[in-house]
Short mmCIF file of C-alpha atoms in Angstrom, two decimals:
data_model
loop_
_atom_site.label_atom_id
_atom_site.label_comp_id
_atom_site.label_asym_id
_atom_site.label_seq_id
_atom_site.Cartn_x
_atom_site.Cartn_y
_atom_site.Cartn_z
CA UNK X 1 0.00 0.00 0.00
CA UNK X 2 2.83 2.37 0.89
CA UNK X 3 4.48 1.69 -2.46
CA UNK X 4 1.35 2.77 -4.26
CA UNK X 5 1.31 6.12 -2.46
CA UNK X 6 5.03 6.92 -2.90
CA UNK X 7 4.78 8.39 -6.46
CA UNK X 8 1.89 10.53 -5.35
CA UNK X 9 3.83 11.73 -2.30
CA UNK X 10 6.90 12.43 -4.43
CA UNK X 11 4.77 14.44 -6.82
CA UNK X 12 3.29 16.49 -3.97
CA UNK X 13 6.76 17.12 -2.51
CA UNK X 14 8.11 18.31 -5.86
CA UNK X 15 5.16 20.65 -6.28
CA UNK X 16 5.65 21.99 -2.76
CA UNK X 17 9.37 22.61 -3.33
CA UNK X 18 8.61 24.28 -6.63
CA UNK X 19 6.17 26.59 -4.91
CA UNK X 20 8.75 27.49 -2.28
CA UNK X 21 11.31 28.25 -5.01
CA UNK X 22 8.93 30.64 -6.74
CA UNK X 23 8.17 32.41 -3.49
CA UNK X 24 11.89 33.00 -2.81
CA UNK X 25 12.39 34.81 -6.13
CA UNK X 26 11.74 38.53 -5.89
CA UNK X 27 10.99 41.05 -8.65
CA UNK X 28 14.71 41.63 -9.37
CA UNK X 29 15.32 37.91 -9.96
CA UNK X 30 12.23 37.47 -12.10
CA UNK X 31 12.95 40.51 -14.29
CA UNK X 32 15.35 40.12 -17.19
CA UNK X 33 18.15 42.58 -17.88
CA UNK X 34 19.38 45.51 -15.84
CA UNK X 35 17.50 47.72 -13.42
CA UNK X 36 18.31 51.39 -14.06
CA UNK X 37 18.68 53.12 -10.70
CA UNK X 38 19.50 56.72 -11.62
CA UNK X 39 20.43 58.99 -14.49
CA UNK X 40 22.62 62.06 -13.88
CA UNK X 41 23.80 64.93 -16.08
CA UNK X 42 26.81 67.16 -15.26
CA UNK X 43 27.27 70.02 -17.79
CA UNK X 44 30.44 72.15 -17.72
CA UNK X 45 32.64 74.18 -20.03
CA UNK X 46 35.38 71.51 -19.93
CA UNK X 47 33.06 68.61 -20.73
CA UNK X 48 29.56 67.28 -20.06
CA UNK X 49 29.08 63.94 -18.33
CA UNK X 50 26.07 61.61 -18.62
CA UNK X 51 25.93 58.83 -16.01
CA UNK X 52 23.63 55.79 -16.04
CA UNK X 53 23.66 53.87 -12.74
CA UNK X 54 22.36 50.30 -12.67
CA UNK X 55 22.31 47.17 -10.54
CA UNK X 56 24.47 45.21 -13.00
CA UNK X 57 27.00 46.37 -15.62
CA UNK X 58 25.50 47.81 -18.81
CA UNK X 59 26.73 47.01 -22.30
CA UNK X 60 26.52 49.81 -24.85
CA UNK X 61 27.62 50.62 -28.38
CA UNK X 62 27.74 54.12 -29.81
CA UNK X 63 28.52 56.04 -32.97
CA UNK X 64 28.62 59.70 -33.97
CA UNK X 65 26.61 61.29 -36.79
CA UNK X 66 27.32 64.64 -38.47
CA UNK X 67 25.06 67.26 -40.07
CA UNK X 68 23.72 67.83 -37.51
CA UNK X 69 26.04 66.52 -34.80
CA UNK X 70 24.53 63.64 -32.83
CA UNK X 71 25.72 60.81 -30.62
CA UNK X 72 23.72 57.59 -30.92
CA UNK X 73 23.94 55.09 -28.05
CA UNK X 74 22.40 51.59 -27.98
CA UNK X 75 22.19 49.93 -24.56
CA UNK X 76 21.59 46.18 -24.40
CA UNK X 77 19.25 44.33 -22.02
CA UNK X 78 17.37 47.43 -21.03
CA UNK X 79 13.80 48.67 -21.35
CA UNK X 80 12.41 52.18 -21.25
CA UNK X 81 11.98 53.42 -17.68
CA UNK X 82 10.95 56.60 -15.88
CA UNK X 83 14.63 57.26 -15.11
CA UNK X 84 15.56 57.23 -18.81
CA UNK X 85 12.65 59.45 -19.76
CA UNK X 86 13.70 61.81 -16.95
CA UNK X 87 17.02 62.37 -18.74
CA UNK X 88 15.20 64.36 -21.42
CA UNK X 89 14.07 67.08 -19.00
CA UNK X 90 17.45 67.25 -17.24
CA UNK X 91 19.13 68.90 -20.23
CA UNK X 92 19.86 72.54 -19.45
CA UNK X 93 19.74 75.32 -22.01
CA UNK X 94 23.23 76.50 -21.00
CA UNK X 95 24.83 73.08 -21.53
CA UNK X 96 27.76 73.78 -23.89
CA UNK X 97 27.49 70.41 -25.60
CA UNK X 98 23.99 68.90 -25.39
CA UNK X 99 21.04 70.50 -27.19
CA UNK X 100 18.58 67.73 -26.36
CA UNK X 101 18.10 64.00 -25.74
CA UNK X 102 15.70 61.53 -27.37
CA UNK X 103 14.98 58.11 -25.89
CA UNK X 104 13.26 55.11 -27.48
CA UNK X 105 12.99 51.32 -27.54
CA UNK X 106 15.04 50.68 -30.67
CA UNK X 107 14.30 46.95 -30.67
CA UNK X 108 13.40 44.35 -28.03
CA UNK X 109 15.77 44.56 -25.06
CA UNK X 110 17.71 47.48 -26.64
CA UNK X 111 17.19 51.12 -25.68
CA UNK X 112 18.51 53.85 -27.96
CA UNK X 113 19.61 57.29 -26.73
CA UNK X 114 20.12 60.01 -29.31
CA UNK X 115 22.02 63.01 -27.93
CA UNK X 116 21.62 66.08 -30.12
CA UNK X 117 24.81 68.12 -29.90
CA UNK X 118 25.66 71.80 -30.14
CA UNK X 119 29.18 71.11 -31.43
CA UNK X 120 31.46 68.30 -32.55
CA UNK X 121 32.75 66.19 -29.66
CA UNK X 122 35.32 63.56 -28.70
CA UNK X 123 33.30 61.11 -26.60
CA UNK X 124 34.74 58.81 -23.96
CA UNK X 125 32.60 55.88 -22.80
CA UNK X 126 33.60 53.67 -19.88
CA UNK X 127 32.19 51.65 -17.01
CA UNK X 128 32.83 52.04 -13.29
CA UNK X 129 32.63 49.34 -10.65
CA UNK X 130 30.57 49.88 -7.48
CA UNK X 131 32.19 52.25 -4.99
CA UNK X 132 30.95 54.25 -2.00
CA UNK X 133 27.17 54.77 -2.41
CA UNK X 134 27.21 54.00 -6.13
CA UNK X 135 26.48 50.72 -7.90
CA UNK X 136 27.56 50.04 -11.49
CA UNK X 137 27.92 53.17 -13.62
CA UNK X 138 28.08 53.62 -17.38
CA UNK X 139 29.66 57.01 -18.11
CA UNK X 140 29.59 59.14 -21.27
CA UNK X 141 32.04 62.06 -21.17
CA UNK X 142 31.50 64.51 -24.03
CA UNK X 143 34.70 66.51 -24.62
CA UNK X 144 35.20 69.25 -27.22
CA UNK X 145 37.39 68.36 -30.19
CA UNK X 146 39.81 71.06 -28.98
CA UNK X 147 40.46 70.96 -25.24
CA UNK X 148 39.60 74.07 -23.25
CA UNK X 149 42.77 76.00 -22.38
CA UNK X 150 42.82 76.91 -18.64
CA UNK X 151 44.47 80.20 -19.59
CA UNK X 152 41.09 81.31 -20.95
CA UNK X 153 39.94 81.90 -17.37
CA UNK X 154 42.89 84.20 -16.79
CA UNK X 155 42.07 86.06 -19.99
CA UNK X 156 38.65 86.98 -18.63
CA UNK X 157 40.15 88.19 -15.37
CA UNK X 158 42.96 90.12 -17.08
CA UNK X 159 40.63 91.89 -19.52
CA UNK X 160 38.13 92.80 -16.77
CA UNK X 161 40.18 93.18 -13.57
CA UNK X 162 37.44 95.08 -11.74
CA UNK X 163 34.95 92.20 -11.92
CA UNK X 164 35.75 91.07 -8.41
CA UNK X 165 36.59 94.44 -6.91
CA UNK X 166 33.49 94.67 -4.76
CA UNK X 167 34.04 91.23 -3.31
CA UNK X 168 37.70 91.96 -2.74
CA UNK X 169 37.33 95.29 -0.94
CA UNK X 170 36.76 93.70 2.44
CA UNK X 171 39.67 91.33 1.86
CA UNK X 172 42.04 94.15 0.94
CA UNK X 173 41.19 96.06 4.08
CA UNK X 174 41.43 93.02 6.31
CA UNK X 175 44.72 91.73 4.93
CA UNK X 176 47.60 93.06 7.01
CA UNK X 177 50.80 93.96 5.25
CA UNK X 178 49.39 93.98 1.71
CA UNK X 179 52.67 93.58 -0.16
CA UNK X 180 53.95 94.47 -3.55
CA UNK X 181 54.29 91.55 -5.93
CA UNK X 182 57.81 91.80 -7.33
CA UNK X 183 59.70 89.02 -9.02
CA UNK X 184 63.08 87.94 -7.79
CA UNK X 185 65.64 86.58 -10.27
CA UNK X 186 65.68 82.79 -10.66
CA UNK X 187 67.95 80.99 -8.24
CA UNK X 188 67.93 77.73 -10.19
CA UNK X 189 68.88 76.90 -13.80
CA UNK X 190 65.18 76.71 -14.65
CA UNK X 191 61.92 75.26 -13.52
CA UNK X 192 60.46 72.20 -15.25
CA UNK X 193 58.38 73.11 -18.27
CA UNK X 194 54.64 72.67 -18.11
CA UNK X 195 53.25 69.84 -20.24
CA UNK X 196 52.66 71.04 -23.79
CA UNK X 197 49.11 71.04 -25.04
CA UNK X 198 48.49 71.56 -28.69
CA UNK X 199 46.22 74.43 -29.61
CA UNK X 200 45.56 75.50 -33.15
CA UNK X 201 45.77 79.25 -33.66
CA UNK X 202 42.31 79.33 -35.17
CA UNK X 203 40.47 77.70 -32.26
CA UNK X 204 38.59 79.63 -29.56
CA UNK X 205 40.91 78.19 -26.89
CA UNK X 206 43.99 79.29 -28.80
CA UNK X 207 42.55 82.77 -29.35
CA UNK X 208 41.81 83.04 -25.64
CA UNK X 209 45.35 81.92 -24.82
CA UNK X 210 46.78 84.56 -27.18
CA UNK X 211 44.62 87.17 -25.49
CA UNK X 212 46.04 86.10 -22.12
CA UNK X 213 49.59 86.64 -23.34
CA UNK X 214 48.64 90.05 -24.77
CA UNK X 215 46.95 91.06 -21.52
CA UNK X 216 49.91 89.88 -19.47
CA UNK X 217 52.29 91.82 -21.68
CA UNK X 218 50.25 95.01 -21.36
CA UNK X 219 49.94 94.53 -17.62
CA UNK X 220 53.67 94.02 -17.08
CA UNK X 221 54.45 96.95 -19.37
CA UNK X 222 52.21 99.15 -17.28
CA UNK X 223 53.99 98.08 -14.11
CA UNK X 224 57.38 99.02 -15.57
CA UNK X 225 56.12 102.45 -16.61
CA UNK X 226 54.14 103.32 -13.50
CA UNK X 227 56.11 101.50 -10.84
CA UNK X 228 55.36 98.30 -9.00
CA UNK X 229 51.69 97.97 -8.09
CA UNK X 230 50.88 97.04 -4.56
CA UNK X 231 48.01 94.97 -3.30
CA UNK X 232 47.50 97.60 -0.63
CA UNK X 233 46.56 100.22 -3.27
CA UNK X 234 43.38 98.31 -4.04
CA UNK X 235 42.05 98.76 -0.55
CA UNK X 236 42.04 102.54 -0.68
CA UNK X 237 43.63 102.78 2.75
CA UNK X 238 42.71 101.27 6.08
CA UNK X 239 39.19 100.06 6.69
CA UNK X 240 37.24 101.73 9.47
CA UNK X 241 36.40 98.27 10.76
CA UNK X 242 40.03 97.21 11.13
CA UNK X 243 42.80 98.18 13.49
CA UNK X 244 45.07 99.40 10.69
CA UNK X 245 45.72 102.61 12.55
CA UNK X 246 47.44 100.91 15.44
CA UNK X 247 51.20 101.02 15.65
CA UNK X 248 51.50 97.23 15.65
CA UNK X 249 49.49 96.79 12.45
CA UNK X 250 51.31 99.64 10.75
CA UNK X 251 54.67 98.19 11.69
CA UNK X 252 53.62 94.77 10.37
CA UNK X 253 52.44 96.32 7.10
CA UNK X 254 55.65 98.34 6.66
CA UNK X 255 57.77 95.31 7.45
CA UNK X 256 55.98 93.16 4.87
CA UNK X 257 56.31 95.84 2.19
CA UNK X 258 59.96 96.40 3.02
CA UNK X 259 60.70 92.68 2.80
CA UNK X 260 59.07 92.51 -0.63
CA UNK X 261 60.79 95.66 -1.89
CA UNK X 262 64.18 94.42 -0.79
CA UNK X 263 63.87 91.39 -3.09
CA UNK X 264 62.34 93.36 -5.96
CA UNK X 265 63.98 94.19 -9.27
CA UNK X 266 62.73 95.46 -12.59
CA UNK X 267 61.13 92.16 -13.61
CA UNK X 268 57.80 92.66 -11.83
CA UNK X 269 55.13 90.32 -13.20
CA UNK X 270 51.68 88.89 -12.70
CA UNK X 271 51.26 86.49 -9.79
CA UNK X 272 48.96 83.54 -10.54
CA UNK X 273 47.20 81.50 -7.85
CA UNK X 274 45.50 78.21 -8.76
CA UNK X 275 42.45 77.59 -6.56
CA UNK X 276 41.17 74.03 -6.44
CA UNK X 277 37.63 73.47 -5.19
CA UNK X 278 37.73 69.85 -4.04
CA UNK X 279 35.44 67.07 -5.29
CA UNK X 280 32.51 67.99 -7.59
CA UNK X 281 30.02 66.26 -9.87
CA UNK X 282 29.69 62.57 -9.09
CA UNK X 283 31.92 63.06 -6.05
CA UNK X 284 30.02 65.03 -3.35
CA UNK X 285 32.87 64.82 -0.85
CA UNK X 286 31.85 64.76 2.80
CA UNK X 287 28.19 65.24 3.73
CA UNK X 288 27.10 67.20 6.80
CA UNK X 289 24.38 66.16 9.29
CA UNK X 290 21.80 68.33 7.49
CA UNK X 291 22.81 67.00 4.07
CA UNK X 292 25.20 69.84 3.14
CA UNK X 293 27.67 68.73 0.47
CA UNK X 294 31.36 69.51 0.81
CA UNK X 295 31.64 70.07 -2.95
CA UNK X 296 29.13 72.96 -2.78
CA UNK X 297 30.70 74.66 0.24
CA UNK X 298 34.25 74.60 -1.10
CA UNK X 299 33.19 75.84 -4.55
CA UNK X 300 31.46 78.82 -2.93
CA UNK X 301 34.60 79.62 -0.88
CA UNK X 302 36.81 79.20 -3.95
CA UNK X 303 34.69 81.62 -5.99
CA UNK X 304 34.89 84.21 -3.20
CA UNK X 305 38.66 83.78 -2.96
CA UNK X 306 39.03 84.19 -6.73
CA UNK X 307 37.09 87.46 -6.65
CA UNK X 308 39.30 88.78 -3.87
CA UNK X 309 42.53 87.78 -5.59
CA UNK X 310 41.46 89.24 -8.94
CA UNK X 311 40.73 92.54 -7.15
CA UNK X 312 44.41 92.82 -6.17
CA UNK X 313 46.71 94.60 -8.64
CA UNK X 314 49.34 92.20 -9.89
CA UNK X 315 47.41 89.05 -8.96
CA UNK X 316 45.10 86.69 -10.86
CA UNK X 317 43.36 83.46 -9.84
CA UNK X 318 42.53 80.35 -11.87
CA UNK X 319 39.90 77.84 -10.71
CA UNK X 320 40.39 74.16 -11.51
CA UNK X 321 36.59 73.90 -11.66
CA UNK X 322 34.04 76.72 -11.83
CA UNK X 323 30.85 74.70 -11.42
CA UNK X 324 29.54 71.36 -10.19
CA UNK X 325 31.47 68.78 -12.21
CA UNK X 326 34.29 66.36 -11.50
CA UNK X 327 37.93 67.03 -12.37
CA UNK X 328 40.41 64.14 -11.92
CA UNK X 329 43.21 64.81 -9.44
CA UNK X 330 45.90 64.59 -12.11
CA UNK X 331 44.05 67.08 -14.30
CA UNK X 332 43.85 69.58 -11.43
CA UNK X 333 47.65 69.51 -11.14
CA UNK X 334 48.14 69.81 -14.90
CA UNK X 335 45.79 72.80 -15.10
CA UNK X 336 47.85 74.63 -12.50
CA UNK X 337 51.08 73.86 -14.35
CA UNK X 338 49.56 74.89 -17.68
CA UNK X 339 49.01 78.46 -16.41
CA UNK X 340 52.37 78.37 -14.57
CA UNK X 341 50.70 79.05 -11.25
CA UNK X 342 52.86 80.41 -8.45
CA UNK X 343 50.73 78.72 -5.79
CA UNK X 344 48.18 75.90 -5.62
CA UNK X 345 45.52 76.03 -2.89
CA UNK X 346 43.07 73.11 -2.66
CA UNK X 347 39.98 73.95 -0.58
CA UNK X 348 38.13 71.21 1.34
CA UNK X 349 35.87 70.64 4.35
CA UNK X 350 36.81 67.84 6.71
CA UNK X 351 34.70 65.00 8.10
CA UNK X 352 35.21 62.40 10.80
CA UNK X 353 33.26 59.63 12.51
CA UNK X 354 33.23 61.60 15.77
CA UNK X 355 30.89 64.61 15.31
CA UNK X 356 32.77 66.46 18.07
CA UNK X 357 35.87 66.88 15.85
CA UNK X 358 36.30 70.52 14.84
CA UNK X 359 38.74 73.11 13.55
CA UNK X 360 40.60 74.02 10.37
CA UNK X 361 43.73 72.21 9.17
CA UNK X 362 46.36 72.67 6.49
CA UNK X 363 48.28 69.90 4.76
CA UNK X 364 51.36 69.82 2.55
CA UNK X 365 52.94 67.00 0.57
CA UNK X 366 55.30 64.52 2.22
CA UNK X 367 58.00 62.45 0.55
CA UNK X 368 58.68 60.33 3.63
CA UNK X 369 55.31 59.28 4.94
CA UNK X 370 52.59 61.09 6.86
CA UNK X 371 53.36 63.17 9.94
CA UNK X 372 50.45 61.58 11.81
CA UNK X 373 47.92 58.78 11.53
CA UNK X 374 45.19 61.39 11.01
CA UNK X 375 47.12 62.95 8.10
CA UNK X 376 47.62 59.51 6.54
CA UNK X 377 43.90 58.75 6.87
CA UNK X 378 42.99 62.13 5.37
CA UNK X 379 45.30 61.64 2.36
CA UNK X 380 43.85 58.18 1.72
CA UNK X 381 40.31 59.59 1.83
CA UNK X 382 41.06 62.51 -0.48
CA UNK X 383 43.04 60.35 -2.92
CA UNK X 384 39.96 58.12 -3.32
CA UNK X 385 38.22 61.04 -5.02
CA UNK X 386 39.07 59.68 -8.48
CA UNK X 387 37.33 56.38 -7.67
CA UNK X 388 34.13 58.09 -6.55
CA UNK X 389 34.18 60.89 -9.13
CA UNK X 390 34.90 58.43 -11.92
CA UNK X 391 38.04 58.44 -14.08
CA UNK X 392 38.53 56.79 -17.45
CA UNK X 393 41.64 54.74 -16.70
CA UNK X 394 42.25 53.95 -20.38
CA UNK X 395 42.37 57.64 -21.29
CA UNK X 396 44.66 58.67 -18.43
CA UNK X 397 48.15 59.70 -19.55
CA UNK X 398 50.25 57.58 -17.21
CA UNK X 399 53.51 58.88 -18.68
CA UNK X 400 52.67 62.43 -17.61
CA UNK X 401 51.97 61.38 -14.05
CA UNK X 402 55.16 59.29 -13.92
CA UNK X 403 57.14 62.30 -15.13
CA UNK X 404 55.62 64.44 -12.38
CA UNK X 405 56.35 61.85 -9.72
CA UNK X 406 59.96 61.47 -10.91
CA UNK X 407 60.66 65.17 -10.36
CA UNK X 408 62.02 66.20 -7.00
CA UNK X 409 59.48 67.88 -4.72
CA UNK X 410 61.94 68.75 -1.92
CA UNK X 411 62.01 72.49 -2.67
CA UNK X 412 58.27 72.53 -3.32
CA UNK X 413 57.54 70.96 0.07
CA UNK X 414 59.75 73.49 1.84
CA UNK X 415 57.88 76.39 0.22
CA UNK X 416 54.52 74.69 0.79
CA UNK X 417 55.19 74.50 4.52
CA UNK X 418 55.98 78.24 4.54
CA UNK X 419 52.74 78.99 2.67
CA UNK X 420 50.71 76.74 4.95
CA UNK X 421 52.10 78.33 8.10
CA UNK X 422 51.38 81.84 6.78
CA UNK X 423 47.74 80.94 6.07
CA UNK X 424 47.30 78.93 9.26
CA UNK X 425 47.96 82.02 11.36
CA UNK X 426 45.14 83.92 9.64
CA UNK X 427 42.68 81.00 9.73
CA UNK X 428 43.21 80.88 13.49
CA UNK X 429 41.80 84.41 13.71
CA UNK X 430 38.56 83.33 12.01
CA UNK X 431 37.86 80.11 13.87
CA UNK X 432 39.36 77.25 15.81
CA UNK X 433 42.36 75.30 14.47
CA UNK X 434 42.34 71.52 14.59
CA UNK X 435 46.15 71.41 14.60
CA UNK X 436 48.48 74.37 15.25
CA UNK X 437 50.98 73.24 12.63
CA UNK X 438 50.98 72.19 8.97
CA UNK X 439 50.55 68.43 8.62
CA UNK X 440 52.08 66.36 5.80
CA UNK X 441 50.98 63.28 3.85
CA UNK X 442 50.97 61.87 0.30
CA UNK X 443 48.11 63.88 -1.23
CA UNK X 444 47.94 63.21 -4.97
CA UNK X 445 46.54 66.67 -5.75
CA UNK X 446 49.60 68.35 -4.19
CA UNK X 447 52.19 66.65 -6.40
CA UNK X 448 53.06 69.53 -8.73
CA UNK X 449 56.87 69.50 -8.43
CA UNK X 450 57.31 73.18 -9.30
CA UNK X 451 54.36 74.83 -7.48
CA UNK X 452 54.10 75.31 -3.71
CA UNK X 453 50.86 73.45 -2.91
CA UNK X 454 48.66 73.11 0.14
CA UNK X 455 45.33 71.50 1.00
CA UNK X 456 43.12 73.55 3.34
CA UNK X 457 40.47 71.80 5.41
CA UNK X 458 38.27 74.78 6.31
CA UNK X 459 36.46 72.94 9.11
CA UNK X 460 34.63 69.74 9.98
CA UNK X 461 31.40 69.59 8.01
CA UNK X 462 30.52 66.52 10.11
CA UNK X 463 30.32 68.78 13.18
CA UNK X 464 26.79 70.29 13.35
CA UNK X 465 28.08 73.63 14.66
CA UNK X 466 30.81 73.95 12.05
CA UNK X 467 28.46 72.77 9.30
CA UNK X 468 26.18 75.67 10.19
CA UNK X 469 29.12 78.09 9.92
CA UNK X 470 30.37 76.62 6.64
CA UNK X 471 27.02 77.15 4.93
CA UNK X 472 26.93 80.79 6.10
CA UNK X 473 27.85 83.26 3.35
CA UNK X 474 29.49 85.72 5.75
CA UNK X 475 31.66 83.04 7.33
CA UNK X 476 32.71 81.80 3.91
CA UNK X 477 33.79 85.35 3.11
CA UNK X 478 35.85 85.49 6.30
CA UNK X 479 37.59 82.25 5.31
CA UNK X 480 38.35 83.71 1.87
CA UNK X 481 39.73 86.85 3.55
CA UNK X 482 42.00 84.73 5.74
CA UNK X 483 43.28 82.73 2.77
CA UNK X 484 44.06 85.90 0.82
CA UNK X 485 45.82 87.49 3.80
CA UNK X 486 47.99 84.38 4.24
CA UNK X 487 48.84 84.29 0.53
CA UNK X 488 49.84 87.96 0.59
CA UNK X 489 51.97 87.43 3.67
CA UNK X 490 53.72 84.50 1.97
CA UNK X 491 54.56 86.57 -1.11
CA UNK X 492 55.81 89.46 1.04
CA UNK X 493 58.41 87.12 2.49
CA UNK X 494 58.93 84.92 -0.60
CA UNK X 495 58.72 87.02 -3.80
CA UNK X 496 57.92 84.92 -6.89
CA UNK X 497 60.68 83.99 -9.28
CA UNK X 498 60.97 85.70 -12.64
CA UNK X 499 58.98 83.69 -15.17
CA UNK X 500 61.40 82.41 -17.82
CA UNK X 501 58.71 80.71 -19.91
CA UNK X 502 55.97 82.28 -21.98
CA UNK X 503 52.43 81.42 -20.98
#
């Protein structure tokens, strides 16, 4: 009797197990293909990035079409979704590259994106593995056929030097010892040449670069005719809100000017400061308790600092990024070298697991390991920016980075420590310092061998009190004032070398 019932029992057991198996499978397992999680668009003058984030890697093919310019992208194992349709409305009218986006189901399991372009492009398409809060990303970077020359930003500042005057007035008054900006003769056989970047004379970038050289020539000629300009002249005298009338402040100002004048000769020239707003685009940096992004805070501070620097006679600032997009660490260094910057200041906002941590810090490069465990941890965190922001490894010029790393940074580190100490003293007047000295570690963004470079952590965005300060426009202005005052103090004691290369 039992034998007769065994097939029936076996059949019931198989059905029961099958039912359990079906119940275990969720919607992700039952659905074919990839699940699109998010679509992001990052327009900028340098390039525009389109990011598709999914639960599994996406496979895509693409080709360009002319007359009019279009980029056609076919993505396998994907169906139309609200996220893809949302990409259409994310296109901004001021995007330099994208005029519009069309999305459709080209054939079963294949979605086609057609990106209508405003100009010819050199696209880069690559995938990124999961990192931080991101899952798999398929990235489309739309570059112009002729790379944007970073000197174009200087051209705007040189042709309209009063653009930031209003923002810089407070800084000029607050900065003690506003020095002249003379150039001392070179003490070495020559500084390493900046990497050459081809620019045809007929391109907009080349025309902008030529305009920079013309503006620099006119500016330097004016200095030789009218005498060396001083940063103090821009302030129109002492501010009523400062203690410039006191004997101590006056003595400090006279000392700084005298130190600069002592090293001066007839080769006065423009002083260029590269300002690097950390993170950007796909990389938000640290996030405060209220959701404040580090990338937004530091960009705002960097813009304020640029305005103040451009308001000083004899000084110009170049931003490595001017809006919310990602710039690889190597590219930030190369931009500074391309404009032959005299200083490189990278602006950040710190974060730590303990919300009680507070205070500003300054870091310089180290050739022999970090000066503390905290500095080592900070360098590791900041150097991971390329992984989060997303870098096309295949397109990276490894030979350029190797050449930079092979150059000695001993002299650069010495000058960077001087710069950091000069700024640290002024930051301490605005708020609390986390460390009273300049720390050192192997920060990738500070590895320009011929430019004194520092990384400024303006405060702990993870601290609720400091986060509130960092989002305050007035406090950001005070930080920019302190940075400018420290930069001016550094140049008063360390006049820039005569530039022996044409921009």
